[in-house]
């Protein structure tokens, strides 16, 4: 390697105004061009327990190389990652199983918190004429490279934090808009209820008062009986009118829910299920019910975490509500080529064919009753259905019959393509 006294000044001058990756690229190029190097590599080992190193930057001949991984075992770089500068002035190919045209080697460790996490190495096809000088030059700029690698790392962390902050801000904005829309819708519904139900309710009250007065008559004649029947019919008509109005309001509420926005994120299903199970652990403990979790730790899915929490919480809390004390509920995930599946299996009261048919209809109470007197309004499974449909998936249930338990399954696409 050519290690004259001007080389140090050349490197310093040509890199003095550069930082970050620009500096590292210029450093690798200068070392390649001015030190008779056939290879200059700057690598990192993200996992200190691994023997695999990955190139941050490299120059092999005239070609740049990035993101190349190799095993350190049996290479001179292995000694560098043990924490010391390693120099081979001649006969590199004799000491290591490398190409014969690789004659000399200098490798310098790069430290972080007293641990080697990267290294800078120069390989030449000529012997080192002044190893001490060459080693000093590489050590000087390895120290500068260390600072720039940290700068790049911190910039990445900063960018990642900014992205997370931006995502959190978007989520908060979306939630605020969603809550505002829900509040406006609630106000609208209350106004509709007050206005549209006032008249038929007044009719019910008025006719019922007249009917009560007539029935108090000591000897009602045929005309009065006929009038009473007529008022009963009018009360029935007014009641049906109110019922129709309530149905319309509920249909409007369904349409509003179906348009709920999605904030899709890639999540680890194992960790996610663990979190939701923990949320329901107190209710399970009260009934001495065991929540057992069996899932592949490597399954990931694109979902809206907040909505999926609501869906799973409904299924697990329902399983607890309708299961007998001292039983078990199994929560697990699986996947096939196109779908991600999450299952909630209980040992509870099971479901009849009629129950399965109407399980996901709103305000529909099934034949089973909560085993500890818990409340049920019949909306939980209906909400689960809406959430899964919004994900482009569905929810289903199977049961072998009464008192033989049930299995609820959420399924949604592995790679959703949903319209706004």
PDB file of N, CA and C in Angstrom, residues 296-332:
ATOM      1  N   UNK A 296     -48.708 -18.774  16.844  1.00  0.00           N
ATOM      2  CA  UNK A 296     -47.394 -18.661  16.211  1.00  0.00           C
ATOM      3  C   UNK A 296     -46.870 -17.241  16.428  1.00  0.00           C
ATOM      4  N   UNK A 297     -45.653 -17.124  16.969  1.00  0.00           N
ATOM      5  CA  UNK A 297     -45.093 -15.802  17.260  1.00  0.00           C
ATOM      6  C   UNK A 297     -44.675 -15.049  16.006  1.00  0.00           C
ATOM      7  N   UNK A 298     -44.660 -15.711  14.844  1.00  0.00           N
ATOM      8  CA  UNK A 298     -44.175 -15.082  13.622  1.00  0.00           C
ATOM      9  C   UNK A 298     -45.299 -14.709  12.656  1.00  0.00           C
ATOM     10  N   UNK A 299     -46.547 -14.719  13.098  1.00  0.00           N
ATOM     11  CA  UNK A 299     -47.652 -14.328  12.225  1.00  0.00           C
ATOM     12  C   UNK A 299     -47.897 -12.826  12.368  1.00  0.00           C
ATOM     13  N   UNK A 300     -47.914 -12.130  11.242  1.00  0.00           N
ATOM     14  CA  UNK A 300     -48.169 -10.692  11.226  1.00  0.00           C
ATOM     15  C   UNK A 300     -49.389 -10.421  10.340  1.00  0.00           C
ATOM     16  N   UNK A 301     -50.095  -9.353  10.633  1.00  0.00           N
ATOM     17  CA  UNK A 301     -51.266  -9.002   9.831  1.00  0.00           C
ATOM     18  C   UNK A 301     -51.459  -7.506   9.759  1.00  0.00           C
ATOM     19  N   UNK A 302     -52.132  -7.053   8.702  1.00  0.00           N
ATOM     20  CA  UNK A 302     -52.454  -5.637   8.528  1.00  0.00           C
ATOM     21  C   UNK A 302     -53.892  -5.419   9.004  1.00  0.00           C
ATOM     22  N   UNK A 303     -54.039  -4.719  10.125  1.00  0.00           N
ATOM     23  CA  UNK A 303     -55.354  -4.506  10.727  1.00  0.00           C
ATOM     24  C   UNK A 303     -55.410  -3.096  11.306  1.00  0.00           C
ATOM     25  N   UNK A 304     -56.615  -2.700  11.672  1.00  0.00           N
ATOM     26  CA  UNK A 304     -56.792  -1.498  12.492  1.00  0.00           C
ATOM     27  C   UNK A 304     -56.757  -1.962  13.946  1.00  0.00           C
ATOM     28  N   UNK A 305     -55.681  -1.686  14.688  1.00  0.00           N
ATOM     29  CA  UNK A 305     -55.545  -2.228  16.048  1.00  0.00           C
ATOM     30  C   UNK A 305     -56.702  -1.872  16.972  1.00  0.00           C
ATOM     31  N   UNK A 306     -57.187  -0.633  16.887  1.00  0.00           N
ATOM     32  CA  UNK A 306     -58.244  -0.211  17.798  1.00  0.00           C
ATOM     33  C   UNK A 306     -59.539  -0.966  17.530  1.00  0.00           C
ATOM     34  N   UNK A 307     -59.881  -1.136  16.246  1.00  0.00           N
ATOM     35  CA  UNK A 307     -61.101  -1.863  15.917  1.00  0.00           C
ATOM     36  C   UNK A 307     -60.958  -3.346  16.234  1.00  0.00           C
ATOM     37  N   UNK A 308     -59.783  -3.914  15.953  1.00  0.00           N
ATOM     38  CA  UNK A 308     -59.597  -5.338  16.225  1.00  0.00           C
ATOM     39  C   UNK A 308     -59.620  -5.619  17.726  1.00  0.00           C
ATOM     40  N   UNK A 309     -59.108  -4.699  18.536  1.00  0.00           N
ATOM     41  CA  UNK A 309     -59.224  -4.844  19.991  1.00  0.00           C
ATOM     42  C   UNK A 309     -60.695  -4.944  20.386  1.00  0.00           C
ATOM     43  N   UNK A 310     -61.536  -4.080  19.795  1.00  0.00           N
ATOM     44  CA  UNK A 310     -62.962  -4.102  20.118  1.00  0.00           C
ATOM     45  C   UNK A 310     -63.587  -5.443  19.730  1.00  0.00           C
ATOM     46  N   UNK A 311     -63.238  -5.947  18.525  1.00  0.00           N
ATOM     47  CA  UNK A 311     -63.815  -7.212  18.065  1.00  0.00           C
ATOM     48  C   UNK A 311     -63.390  -8.373  18.963  1.00  0.00           C
ATOM     49  N   UNK A 312     -62.092  -8.472  19.229  1.00  0.00           N
ATOM     50  CA  UNK A 312     -61.589  -9.576  20.057  1.00  0.00           C
ATOM     51  C   UNK A 312     -62.078  -9.472  21.497  1.00  0.00           C
ATOM     52  N   UNK A 313     -62.133  -8.252  22.007  1.00  0.00           N
ATOM     53  CA  UNK A 313     -62.621  -8.065  23.373  1.00  0.00           C
ATOM     54  C   UNK A 313     -64.066  -8.533  23.496  1.00  0.00           C
ATOM     55  N   UNK A 314     -64.870  -8.265  22.455  1.00  0.00           N
ATOM     56  CA  UNK A 314     -66.247  -8.749  22.459  1.00  0.00           C
ATOM     57  C   UNK A 314     -66.302 -10.268  22.495  1.00  0.00           C
ATOM     58  N   UNK A 315     -65.485 -10.927  21.657  1.00  0.00           N
ATOM     59  CA  UNK A 315     -65.514 -12.388  21.596  1.00  0.00           C
ATOM     60  C   UNK A 315     -65.034 -13.020  22.900  1.00  0.00           C
ATOM     61  N   UNK A 316     -63.918 -12.509  23.426  1.00  0.00           N
ATOM     62  CA  UNK A 316     -63.374 -13.104  24.652  1.00  0.00           C
ATOM     63  C   UNK A 316     -64.271 -12.834  25.849  1.00  0.00           C
ATOM     64  N   UNK A 317     -64.773 -11.613  25.963  1.00  0.00           N
ATOM     65  CA  UNK A 317     -65.663 -11.302  27.098  1.00  0.00           C
ATOM     66  C   UNK A 317     -66.960 -12.094  26.996  1.00  0.00           C
ATOM     67  N   UNK A 318     -67.469 -12.311  25.764  1.00  0.00           N
ATOM     68  CA  UNK A 318     -68.660 -13.152  25.591  1.00  0.00           C
ATOM     69  C   UNK A 318     -68.371 -14.594  26.008  1.00  0.00           C
ATOM     70  N   UNK A 319     -67.186 -15.093  25.612  1.00  0.00           N
ATOM     71  CA  UNK A 319     -66.826 -16.460  25.982  1.00  0.00           C
ATOM     72  C   UNK A 319     -66.784 -16.617  27.504  1.00  0.00           C
ATOM     73  N   UNK A 320     -66.241 -15.608  28.176  1.00  0.00           N
ATOM     74  CA  UNK A 320     -66.213 -15.638  29.644  1.00  0.00           C
ATOM     75  C   UNK A 320     -67.631 -15.571  30.208  1.00  0.00           C
ATOM     76  N   UNK A 321     -68.439 -14.704  29.628  1.00  0.00           N
ATOM     77  CA  UNK A 321     -69.799 -14.474  30.136  1.00  0.00           C
ATOM     78  C   UNK A 321     -70.656 -15.737  30.046  1.00  0.00           C
ATOM     79  N   UNK A 322     -70.504 -16.493  28.958  1.00  0.00           N
ATOM     80  CA  UNK A 322     -71.385 -17.639  28.733  1.00  0.00           C
ATOM     81  C   UNK A 322     -70.725 -18.982  29.053  1.00  0.00           C
ATOM     82  N   UNK A 323     -69.511 -18.944  29.620  1.00  0.00           N
ATOM     83  CA  UNK A 323     -68.836 -20.177  30.018  1.00  0.00           C
ATOM     84  C   UNK A 323     -69.068 -20.470  31.488  1.00  0.00           C
ATOM     85  N   UNK A 324     -68.970 -21.746  31.818  1.00  0.00           N
ATOM     86  CA  UNK A 324     -69.154 -22.146  33.201  1.00  0.00           C
ATOM     87  C   UNK A 324     -67.876 -21.884  33.997  1.00  0.00           C
ATOM     88  N   UNK A 325     -68.005 -21.602  35.296  1.00  0.00           N
ATOM     89  CA  UNK A 325     -66.810 -21.422  36.129  1.00  0.00           C
ATOM     90  C   UNK A 325     -65.892 -22.636  36.064  1.00  0.00           C
ATOM     91  N   UNK A 326     -64.594 -22.367  36.221  1.00  0.00           N
ATOM     92  CA  UNK A 326     -63.552 -23.398  36.250  1.00  0.00           C
ATOM     93  C   UNK A 326     -63.430 -24.146  34.919  1.00  0.00           C
ATOM     94  N   UNK A 327     -63.803 -23.492  33.821  1.00  0.00           N
ATOM     95  CA  UNK A 327     -63.606 -24.071  32.491  1.00  0.00           C
ATOM     96  C   UNK A 327     -62.427 -23.369  31.826  1.00  0.00           C
ATOM     97  N   UNK A 328     -62.240 -23.616  30.526  1.00  0.00           N
ATOM     98  CA  UNK A 328     -61.079 -23.082  29.809  1.00  0.00           C
ATOM     99  C   UNK A 328     -61.521 -22.436  28.503  1.00  0.00           C
ATOM    100  N   UNK A 329     -60.850 -21.343  28.155  1.00  0.00           N
ATOM    101  CA  UNK A 329     -61.065 -20.682  26.862  1.00  0.00           C
ATOM    102  C   UNK A 329     -59.727 -20.636  26.142  1.00  0.00           C
ATOM    103  N   UNK A 330     -59.702 -21.127  24.914  1.00  0.00           N
ATOM    104  CA  UNK A 330     -58.476 -21.182  24.118  1.00  0.00           C
ATOM    105  C   UNK A 330     -58.535 -20.105  23.039  1.00  0.00           C
ATOM    106  N   UNK A 331     -57.491 -19.279  22.993  1.00  0.00           N
ATOM    107  CA  UNK A 331     -57.377 -18.234  21.959  1.00  0.00           C
ATOM    108  C   UNK A 331     -56.136 -18.542  21.129  1.00  0.00           C
ATOM    109  N   UNK A 332     -56.296 -18.665  19.818  1.00  0.00           N
ATOM    110  CA  UNK A 332     -55.150 -19.014  18.984  1.00  0.00           C
ATOM    111  C   UNK A 332     -55.324 -18.451  17.585  1.00  0.00           C
TER     112      UNK A 332
END
